[in-house]
Amino acid sequence: MAALARKADVTADRLAVLDLPQGGKWATEARQAALARVNAMGLPGRRDEYWKYTDPTNLTVPEAPPAALFDPRETPVFDDTERLQIVFVDGVFDAEASDDLEMAGLEISRLAEAGGHDIHWAKDVYGVLEASGQAPVERPLAALNTAYATDGVLIRVTGKAAKPVSLMYLHKSETSDAILHHTIRVEKGADLTILENGPAAARFNKCMEVDVADGAAFHHIRVQGRDHERRAATHIFARVGAAATFKSFTLTVNGRLTRNEAVIEIVGDEAVAHIAGASVGDGDFHHDDTVFVTHDAVNCESRQVFKKVLRNGATGVFQGKILVKEGAQKTDGYQISQSLLLDEDSQFLAKPELEIYADDVICSHGSTSGAIDETALFYLRSRGVPEAAATDLLVLAFLAEALDEIEDEGLREGILAHLEGWLARRRR
């Protein structure tokens, strides 16, 4: 009873400093339903099963813990990629820094504007996928986002987008507390690539709902880095139709606390869903990937590939599940989570899960944790490679399987160069 009372108090304190945005009929109904979910669930605590490895306190306290601004000392990732750029500064849309939102094959609007209308296509997606993703595991921070997000992009894709859409998040206030919600519908046969990068805010709560229709393709590449003292909780909810493709990759190289959740529901036959991540942490770095993939169709494929490199007391967490429902025959589900611990002070906590109710499936999961390969390190050093540079080469080789999940070669090479630069700047 005392734990429930504390959860209720934490929830009440957090909600007391927030104002429910006003809007049109569809947005108001979605926000009110989400608020009801928050009040029913309560915000997360360490006693919750899927939060026992990550302390959510700094994500639920009323005010955002301060996060210092850092000189990036690096060219922003994706700068060499032709793209449509949309910029948010501490969660506020920056029209001057953003490109014109018009592009062939896309309809783009902002939640701050479209939410004021009584009718909008987003009604069938906004809050809908998030609500569906609340079972069997509750995700109250996502419901909080749906209720209180004041802005974000609403993207409807009707054809093959001419170039990627880039969401850039800038951090300029040490106490900013940003909540953004993006809603994306990829219509039948359409194709879209979303790029995300930037520290965003001192504390960042972001939700992305993606509805991928039959025969459509959605690619998502995200880089989280720079300002180390930031905290973030992000969620991706995806619904994948028949013969559709969903692929998401995240690179994380900084951050005091990052919790990335992904809830993928495969509902159409012959669909493919891949989600991958690579993270490199140093010192007071806590990174949590929590993934739930549901197979509810025939002859579908899913992959979860997560690699973490940790040193100087950094902590990595992976919680991944594959659920194969009855009737989802010929499922091919693969899950791997691995960590490379560069010292004895760091730790990796893993909870891989399979739950299968069909009998004609191929599903596997594995989780390993280990130190650098001393034989390989000795070989490189014997060939004249300095120890720090040799260690970086072995780190990159370890992360390669996750990086290979990026289909676009140019984007993959750009991510690799960004990672190489980060490692070089932090050589001992």
PDB file of C-alpha atoms in Angstrom, residues 295-296 324-329 357-358:
ATOM      1  CA  HIS A 295       4.280 -11.463 -34.353  1.00  0.00           C
ATOM      2  CA  ASP A 296       0.592 -11.701 -35.257  1.00  0.00           C
ATOM      3  CA  VAL A 324       4.660 -15.097 -31.295  1.00  0.00           C
ATOM      4  CA  LYS A 325       0.891 -15.320 -31.182  1.00  0.00           C
ATOM      5  CA  GLU A 326      -1.147 -18.402 -32.004  1.00  0.00           C
ATOM      6  CA  GLY A 327      -1.437 -18.752 -35.763  1.00  0.00           C
ATOM      7  CA  ALA A 328       1.705 -16.707 -36.533  1.00  0.00           C
ATOM      8  CA  GLN A 329       3.307 -19.669 -38.291  1.00  0.00           C
ATOM      9  CA  TYR A 357       2.266 -19.930 -29.140  1.00  0.00           C
ATOM     10  CA  ALA A 358       2.857 -21.264 -32.676  1.00  0.00           C
TER      11      ALA A 358
END
